[in-house]
Amino acid sequence: MASPLTDRPMEIAILTVAETTSSTVYGMNDLLCSAGRDWGLITQGQPGTPLIRPTIVSTSGEPMQVANNGWIMPHRSLDADFHPDAVCVLEIAIAPHSDFAIGMSEEIDWLQHYWRKGGIIAAACTGALLLAEAGLLDDQDATTHWGFCDFVSRRYPKVRLHPNRALVTSGEEQRLIMAGGGTSWMDLGLYLIARFCGVEEAIHVAKVHLIDWHEVGQQPYAVLSCGRKAEDAIIAKCQVWAAEHYDQPSPVANMMALSGLSERSFKRRFKQATGMTPIEYVLTLRLEESKQILETSDMPIEAVAEAVGYQDAGFFGRKFLQRVGTTPTQYRRKFQNLRRHMGAGKRCPASLCSPHPGKYQ
């Protein structure tokens, strides 16, 4: 069976740099190789015709040591005449707020050239930062790993970022495709297979590899607050107070009284220092602590709500769903079971498990 769109396998390049993680590169390589081939092998004992030919590329084409002491052997080097059907830029192991693009000018130039020639560019996790650095995401919808969204918003203010979405397509003719963080590169791979080879083939590959689509996005996996401590000494003092007293009534009014500032000045300085309004900050603290309680105890939902400062369990549930993307019960089922399967023992202190120390340790 040939690809429904061409008489040859689709060529999808996987672009590698020194900061690339080898697991995502070879994982995507294997996933794309599976399209058209493995379903017949498993169900009928005969491999089918491969529909996608992945090509691992780098600027030099030479074997290279990458992140985490991995090694990658590219299939070829980049050049101006190389025009695959699509190119993937996967996870790059960098720290948020770093000058990661130093040394990547050749890759950025190639991506810009490839885009101008009508190419399709897909990115997973922090690979999207390379697209943003190339200017390809200006005035476009985008997503990336939840831990880098604050960095992207600050460094690339023209990007319309969707932190909660696991997959975003945008740009002219939807030629920009981005997946969120972690294993969402699998979602990206399935999407590419569906786009080039058909939905049925993507479902076959998902079944072969036991892949669950991240239909609820990144929200359940994300830490809601970045844990940034304010440089403003007065606001930092309020943060410390909030970390221990977020469950008390009227926490914002209490912080404002502690600051000694007028209401207008307090709210302005708090937002400037933390990136959140005071009420958003308290909500984040409460929800992060409730996530920890749900993961590590069988406390009834009503009791969890009360423990973090909400007398109305229904209101708590609505806020939880809005910010986390699942109901408290669904969240507990997912992550409590994960902890149990992994043999987790006592609940770790909130000071270790979350950016803000909690009261229920």
CSV table of C-alpha atoms in Angstrom, one decimal:
chain,number,residue,atom,x,y,z
A,1,MET,CA,0.0,0.0,0.0
A,2,ALA,CA,1.4,3.4,-1.0
A,3,SER,CA,0.9,6.6,0.9
A,4,PRO,CA,-2.5,8.0,-0.2
A,5,LEU,CA,-0.9,11.4,-1.0
A,6,THR,CA,2.1,10.2,-3.1
A,7,ASP,CA,3.6,7.3,-4.9
A,8,ARG,CA,6.5,7.2,-2.5
A,9,PRO,CA,7.0,7.2,1.3
A,10,MET,CA,6.6,10.6,2.8
A,11,GLU,CA,10.0,11.9,4.0
A,12,ILE,CA,9.9,13.5,7.5
A,13,ALA,CA,13.2,15.0,8.7
A,14,ILE,CA,14.1,15.0,12.4
A,15,LEU,CA,16.4,17.9,13.1
A,16,THR,CA,19.0,17.3,15.8
A,17,VAL,CA,21.2,19.7,17.7
A,18,ALA,CA,23.7,19.2,20.5
A,19,GLU,CA,21.0,19.8,23.1
A,20,THR,CA,18.6,17.2,21.5
A,21,THR,CA,17.5,14.3,23.6
A,22,SER,CA,18.2,11.0,21.8
A,23,SER,CA,15.2,9.2,23.2
A,24,THR,CA,12.7,11.6,21.5
A,25,VAL,CA,14.7,11.5,18.2
A,26,TYR,CA,14.9,7.7,18.0
A,27,GLY,CA,11.4,7.3,19.5
A,28,MET,CA,9.9,9.5,16.7
A,29,ASN,CA,12.0,7.7,14.2
A,30,ASP,CA,10.6,4.3,15.3
A,31,LEU,CA,7.0,5.6,15.5
A,32,LEU,CA,7.1,7.0,12.0
A,33,CYS,CA,8.7,3.9,10.6
A,34,SER,CA,5.8,1.9,12.0
A,35,ALA,CA,3.3,3.6,9.7
A,36,GLY,CA,2.0,1.2,7.1
A,37,ARG,CA,4.4,-1.6,8.2
A,38,ASP,CA,3.7,-2.9,11.7
A,39,TRP,CA,-0.1,-3.4,11.7
A,40,GLY,CA,0.1,-6.0,9.0
A,41,LEU,CA,3.0,-7.7,10.7
A,42,ILE,CA,1.2,-8.0,14.0
A,43,THR,CA,-2.3,-8.9,12.7
A,44,GLN,CA,-1.4,-11.0,9.6
A,45,GLY,CA,2.2,-12.0,10.1
A,46,GLN,CA,3.4,-10.0,7.1
A,47,PRO,CA,4.8,-6.4,7.2
A,48,GLY,CA,3.0,-3.8,5.1
A,49,THR,CA,4.6,-1.2,2.9
A,50,PRO,CA,6.2,1.7,5.0
A,51,LEU,CA,4.4,4.9,4.4
A,52,ILE,CA,6.9,7.3,6.0
A,53,ARG,CA,10.7,7.5,5.7
A,54,PRO,CA,12.1,9.4,8.6
A,55,THR,CA,15.5,11.1,8.1
A,56,ILE,CA,17.6,12.2,11.0
A,57,VAL,CA,19.5,15.3,10.0
A,58,SER,CA,22.1,17.7,11.6
A,59,THR,CA,24.2,20.6,10.2
A,60,SER,CA,27.3,18.4,9.8
A,61,GLY,CA,25.7,14.9,9.3
A,62,GLU,CA,28.4,13.5,11.6
A,63,PRO,CA,27.8,11.3,14.7
A,64,MET,CA,27.2,13.6,17.6
A,65,GLN,CA,27.0,13.5,21.4
A,66,VAL,CA,23.8,15.0,22.6
A,67,ALA,CA,22.0,15.7,25.9
A,68,ASN,CA,22.2,13.2,28.8
A,69,ASN,CA,25.4,11.5,27.2
A,70,GLY,CA,23.4,10.2,24.3
A,71,TRP,CA,24.7,9.7,20.8
A,72,ILE,CA,23.0,10.2,17.5
A,73,MET,CA,24.1,9.1,14.1
A,74,PRO,CA,22.3,11.4,11.6
A,75,HIS,CA,21.4,10.1,8.1
A,76,ARG,CA,22.5,13.2,6.4
A,77,SER,CA,23.5,16.9,6.7
A,78,LEU,CA,21.4,19.9,6.1
A,79,ASP,CA,21.8,21.9,2.9
A,80,ALA,CA,19.7,24.5,1.1
A,81,ASP,CA,18.5,21.9,-1.4
A,82,PHE,CA,17.2,19.5,1.1
A,83,HIS,CA,13.4,19.7,1.1
A,84,PRO,CA,11.6,16.9,3.0
A,85,ASP,CA,7.8,16.7,3.2
A,86,ALA,CA,8.0,17.9,6.8
A,87,VAL,CA,10.6,18.5,9.4
A,88,CYS,CA,10.3,17.8,13.2
A,89,VAL,CA,12.2,19.8,15.9
A,90,LEU,CA,11.9,17.7,19.1
A,91,GLU,CA,12.8,18.3,22.7
A,92,ILE,CA,16.0,20.3,23.4
A,93,ALA,CA,17.4,20.1,26.9
A,94,ILE,CA,17.8,23.7,28.0
A,95,ALA,CA,17.0,25.7,31.1
A,96,PRO,CA,14.2,28.2,31.1
A,97,HIS,CA,15.4,31.8,30.5
A,98,SER,CA,18.7,30.7,29.0
A,99,ASP,CA,20.3,32.0,25.8
A,100,PHE,CA,19.7,28.7,24.2
A,101,ALA,CA,19.9,29.9,20.6
A,102,ILE,CA,23.6,30.7,20.7
A,103,GLY,CA,25.3,28.3,18.4
A,104,MET,CA,22.0,27.4,16.5
A,105,SER,CA,22.2,30.0,13.8
A,106,GLU,CA,22.6,27.5,11.0
A,107,GLU,CA,19.6,25.5,12.1
A,108,ILE,CA,17.5,28.7,12.4
A,109,ASP,CA,18.6,29.9,9.0
A,110,TRP,CA,17.7,26.6,7.4
A,111,LEU,CA,14.3,26.5,9.1
A,112,GLN,CA,13.5,30.0,7.8
A,113,HIS,CA,14.6,29.0,4.3
A,114,TYR,CA,12.6,25.8,4.4
A,115,TRP,CA,9.5,27.7,5.6
A,116,ARG,CA,9.8,30.3,2.8
A,117,LYS,CA,9.8,27.4,0.4
A,118,GLY,CA,6.5,26.1,1.7
A,119,GLY,CA,7.7,23.4,4.1
A,120,ILE,CA,5.7,21.9,7.0
A,121,ILE,CA,7.4,22.3,10.4
A,122,ALA,CA,6.4,20.3,13.4
A,123,ALA,CA,7.8,20.8,16.9
A,124,ALA,CA,7.4,19.0,20.3
A,125,CYS,CA,8.1,20.3,23.7
A,126,THR,CA,11.0,22.9,23.8
A,127,GLY,CA,11.6,22.4,20.1
A,128,ALA,CA,9.0,25.1,19.6
A,129,LEU,CA,11.5,27.6,21.0
A,130,LEU,CA,13.6,27.2,18.0
A,131,LEU,CA,10.6,28.1,15.8
A,132,ALA,CA,9.9,31.1,18.0
A,133,GLU,CA,13.6,32.2,17.7
A,134,ALA,CA,13.3,32.0,14.0
A,135,GLY,CA,10.4,34.3,14.0
A,136,LEU,CA,8.0,31.7,12.6
A,137,LEU,CA,5.6,32.0,15.5
A,138,ASP,CA,5.0,35.7,15.5
A,139,ASP,CA,1.3,36.4,15.6
A,140,GLN,CA,0.6,32.6,15.5
A,141,ASP,CA,-1.1,30.2,17.9
A,142,ALA,CA,1.5,28.0,19.6
A,143,THR,CA,2.2,25.6,22.5
A,144,THR,CA,5.2,24.2,24.3
A,145,HIS,CA,6.1,22.5,27.5
A,146,TRP,CA,4.2,24.1,30.4
A,147,GLY,CA,7.4,24.8,32.3
A,148,PHE,CA,8.6,27.1,29.5
A,149,CYS,CA,5.4,29.1,28.8
A,150,ASP,CA,6.4,32.0,31.1
A,151,PHE,CA,9.8,32.2,29.3
A,152,VAL,CA,8.1,32.2,25.9
A,153,SER,CA,5.6,34.8,26.9
A,154,ARG,CA,8.4,37.1,28.0
A,155,ARG,CA,10.9,36.6,25.3
A,156,TYR,CA,8.4,36.3,22.4
A,157,PRO,CA,5.5,38.5,23.2
A,158,LYS,CA,4.0,38.3,19.7
A,159,VAL,CA,3.4,34.5,20.1
A,160,ARG,CA,-0.2,33.6,20.9
A,161,LEU,CA,0.6,30.9,23.5
A,162,HIS,CA,-1.9,28.2,24.5
A,163,PRO,CA,-0.2,26.5,27.6
A,164,ASN,CA,-3.0,24.0,28.2
A,165,ARG,CA,-3.2,22.5,24.8
A,166,ALA,CA,-1.3,19.3,23.9
A,167,LEU,CA,-1.4,20.0,20.1
A,168,VAL,CA,-1.7,23.2,18.1
A,169,THR,CA,-1.7,23.8,14.3
A,170,SER,CA,-1.3,27.3,12.9
A,171,GLY,CA,0.4,29.3,10.2
A,172,GLU,CA,-0.3,29.5,6.5
A,173,GLU,CA,-2.1,26.3,5.4
A,174,GLN,CA,-1.6,25.0,8.9
A,175,ARG,CA,2.0,24.3,8.1
A,176,LEU,CA,3.1,24.9,11.8
A,177,ILE,CA,2.3,22.0,14.1
A,178,MET,CA,3.3,22.0,17.8
A,179,ALA,CA,2.9,19.5,20.7
A,180,GLY,CA,3.3,20.2,24.3
A,181,GLY,CA,5.9,18.8,26.7
A,182,GLY,CA,7.1,15.3,27.7
A,183,THR,CA,5.6,12.4,25.8
A,184,SER,CA,3.3,14.6,23.7
A,185,TRP,CA,5.9,14.0,20.9
A,186,MET,CA,3.9,10.8,20.5
A,187,ASP,CA,0.7,12.9,19.9
A,188,LEU,CA,2.7,14.8,17.3
A,189,GLY,CA,3.8,11.6,15.6
A,190,LEU,CA,0.3,10.3,15.4
A,191,TYR,CA,-0.9,13.6,14.0
A,192,LEU,CA,1.7,13.5,11.3
A,193,ILE,CA,0.7,10.0,10.4
A,194,ALA,CA,-2.9,10.9,10.3
A,195,ARG,CA,-2.2,14.0,8.2
A,196,PHE,CA,0.0,12.2,5.7
A,197,CYS,CA,-1.3,8.6,5.8
A,198,GLY,CA,-4.9,8.8,7.0
A,199,VAL,CA,-6.6,8.6,10.4
A,200,GLU,CA,-7.0,4.8,10.2
A,201,GLU,CA,-3.3,4.3,9.9
A,202,ALA,CA,-2.7,6.6,12.9
A,203,ILE,CA,-5.1,4.5,14.9
A,204,HIS,CA,-3.3,1.4,13.9
A,205,VAL,CA,0.0,2.8,15.0
A,206,ALA,CA,-1.5,4.0,18.3
A,207,LYS,CA,-2.8,0.5,19.0
A,208,VAL,CA,0.5,-1.2,18.1
A,209,HIS,CA,2.5,1.1,20.5
A,210,LEU,CA,-0.2,1.4,23.2
A,211,ILE,CA,-0.3,5.2,22.9
A,212,ASP,CA,-3.0,7.2,24.7
A,213,TRP,CA,-3.8,10.6,23.2
A,214,HIS,CA,-3.4,13.5,25.7
A,215,GLU,CA,-7.0,14.6,25.2
A,216,VAL,CA,-7.1,16.7,28.3
A,217,GLY,CA,-4.0,18.6,27.3
A,218,GLN,CA,-1.1,19.5,29.6
A,219,GLN,CA,-3.1,21.0,32.5
A,220,PRO,CA,-3.3,17.9,34.8
A,221,TYR,CA,0.5,17.5,34.5
A,222,ALA,CA,1.5,21.2,35.0
A,223,VAL,CA,2.5,22.9,38.2
A,224,LEU,CA,0.1,25.8,38.3
A,225,SER,CA,2.6,28.3,39.9
A,226,CYS,CA,6.2,28.9,38.8
A,227,GLY,CA,7.4,29.4,42.4
A,228,ARG,CA,9.0,32.7,41.5
A,229,LYS,CA,9.9,34.6,44.6
A,230,ALA,CA,9.5,38.3,44.3
A,231,GLU,CA,12.5,40.6,44.4
A,232,ASP,CA,10.2,43.2,46.0
A,233,ALA,CA,10.8,42.6,49.7
A,234,ILE,CA,7.3,43.6,50.8
A,235,ILE,CA,5.7,41.3,48.3
A,236,ALA,CA,8.1,38.5,49.1
A,237,LYS,CA,7.0,38.8,52.8
A,238,CYS,CA,3.4,38.5,51.6
A,239,GLN,CA,4.3,35.4,49.6
A,240,VAL,CA,5.8,33.7,52.7
A,241,TRP,CA,2.7,34.5,54.7
A,242,ALA,CA,0.4,33.2,52.0
A,243,ALA,CA,2.3,29.9,51.8
A,244,GLU,CA,1.4,29.2,55.4
A,245,HIS,CA,-2.1,30.9,55.6
A,246,TYR,CA,-3.7,30.4,52.2
A,247,ASP,CA,-6.5,28.4,53.8
A,248,GLN,CA,-7.6,31.3,56.0
A,249,PRO,CA,-10.5,33.6,55.3
A,250,SER,CA,-9.8,36.8,53.3
A,251,PRO,CA,-6.1,36.0,52.6
A,252,VAL,CA,-5.8,38.9,50.1
A,253,ALA,CA,-7.0,41.4,52.6
A,254,ASN,CA,-4.6,39.9,55.2
A,255,MET,CA,-1.7,40.2,52.8
A,256,MET,CA,-2.6,43.7,52.0
A,257,ALA,CA,-2.7,44.6,55.7
A,258,LEU,CA,0.7,42.9,56.2
A,259,SER,CA,2.2,45.0,53.3
A,260,GLY,CA,1.1,48.3,54.7
A,261,LEU,CA,0.3,49.5,51.2
A,262,SER,CA,-2.8,51.0,49.8
A,263,GLU,CA,-5.1,48.5,47.9
A,264,ARG,CA,-4.1,50.0,44.6
A,265,SER,CA,-0.4,50.0,45.2
A,266,PHE,CA,-0.5,46.5,46.7
A,267,LYS,CA,-2.3,44.9,43.8
A,268,ARG,CA,-0.1,46.7,41.3
A,269,ARG,CA,3.2,45.7,43.0
A,270,PHE,CA,2.0,42.2,43.6
A,271,LYS,CA,1.1,41.7,39.9
A,272,GLN,CA,4.4,43.3,38.8
A,273,ALA,CA,6.5,41.1,41.1
A,274,THR,CA,4.7,37.7,40.7
A,275,GLY,CA,3.0,37.9,37.3
A,276,MET,CA,-0.3,37.2,39.0
A,277,THR,CA,-3.0,39.1,40.8
A,278,PRO,CA,-3.2,38.4,44.6
A,279,ILE,CA,-6.4,36.4,44.2
A,280,GLU,CA,-4.9,34.3,41.3
A,281,TYR,CA,-1.9,33.7,43.5
A,282,VAL,CA,-3.9,32.4,46.4
A,283,LEU,CA,-6.0,30.3,44.1
A,284,THR,CA,-2.9,28.7,42.7
A,285,LEU,CA,-1.5,27.9,46.1
A,286,ARG,CA,-4.8,26.3,47.1
A,287,LEU,CA,-5.1,24.2,44.0
A,288,GLU,CA,-1.5,23.0,44.1
A,289,GLU,CA,-2.0,21.9,47.7
A,290,SER,CA,-5.3,20.3,46.9
A,291,LYS,CA,-3.6,18.3,44.1
A,292,GLN,CA,-1.1,17.0,46.6
A,293,ILE,CA,-3.9,16.0,49.0
A,294,LEU,CA,-5.8,14.2,46.3
A,295,GLU,CA,-2.7,12.3,45.1
A,296,THR,CA,-1.7,11.1,48.6
A,297,SER,CA,-4.9,10.6,50.6
A,298,ASP,CA,-8.5,9.3,50.5
A,299,MET,CA,-9.9,12.5,52.1
A,300,PRO,CA,-13.4,13.2,50.7
A,301,ILE,CA,-13.5,16.0,48.1
A,302,GLU,CA,-15.6,18.1,50.5
A,303,ALA,CA,-12.9,17.8,53.1
A,304,VAL,CA,-10.1,18.6,50.6
A,305,ALA,CA,-12.0,21.8,49.6
A,306,GLU,CA,-12.3,22.8,53.3
A,307,ALA,CA,-8.7,22.0,54.0
A,308,VAL,CA,-7.4,24.5,51.4
A,309,GLY,CA,-9.9,27.2,52.3
A,310,TYR,CA,-13.1,26.6,50.4
A,311,GLN,CA,-16.4,26.1,52.3
A,312,ASP,CA,-18.3,25.4,49.0
A,313,ALA,CA,-17.1,22.1,47.5
A,314,GLY,CA,-19.0,22.9,44.3
A,315,PHE,CA,-17.1,26.2,43.8
A,316,PHE,CA,-13.8,24.4,44.5
A,317,GLY,CA,-14.7,21.7,41.9
A,318,ARG,CA,-15.4,24.3,39.3
A,319,LYS,CA,-12.2,26.2,39.9
A,320,PHE,CA,-10.2,22.9,39.9
A,321,LEU,CA,-11.8,21.9,36.5
A,322,GLN,CA,-11.2,25.3,35.0
A,323,ARG,CA,-7.5,25.4,36.0
A,324,VAL,CA,-6.4,21.8,36.0
A,325,GLY,CA,-8.5,20.4,33.2
A,326,THR,CA,-10.1,17.5,35.1
A,327,THR,CA,-12.4,17.2,38.1
A,328,PRO,CA,-10.9,16.5,41.5
A,329,THR,CA,-12.1,12.9,41.3
A,330,GLN,CA,-10.6,12.3,37.9
A,331,TYR,CA,-7.3,13.9,39.0
A,332,ARG,CA,-7.2,11.6,42.1
A,333,ARG,CA,-7.9,8.5,40.0
A,334,LYS,CA,-5.2,9.3,37.6
A,335,PHE,CA,-2.3,10.3,39.8
A,336,GLN,CA,-3.1,8.4,43.0
A,337,ASN,CA,-3.2,5.2,41.0
A,338,LEU,CA,0.2,6.2,39.4
A,339,ARG,CA,1.7,6.7,42.8
A,340,ARG,CA,0.4,3.4,44.0
A,341,HIS,CA,1.7,1.5,40.9
A,342,MET,CA,5.1,3.1,41.4
A,343,GLY,CA,5.2,2.0,45.0
A,344,ALA,CA,5.1,5.4,46.5
A,345,GLY,CA,5.2,5.4,50.3
A,346,LYS,CA,4.4,8.3,52.6
A,347,ARG,CA,3.4,11.5,51.0
A,348,CYS,CA,6.4,13.9,50.5
A,349,PRO,CA,6.2,17.2,52.3
A,350,ALA,CA,4.6,19.9,50.3
A,351,SER,CA,7.9,21.9,50.6
A,352,LEU,CA,9.5,19.3,48.4
A,353,CYS,CA,6.6,18.4,46.1
A,354,SER,CA,5.5,21.9,45.2
A,355,PRO,CA,6.9,25.3,44.9
A,356,HIS,CA,5.1,26.5,48.0
A,357,PRO,CA,5.2,24.8,51.4
A,358,GLY,CA,1.8,23.7,52.5
A,359,LYS,CA,0.2,23.1,55.8
A,360,TYR,CA,-1.0,19.5,55.3
A,361,GLN,CA,2.2,17.5,55.5
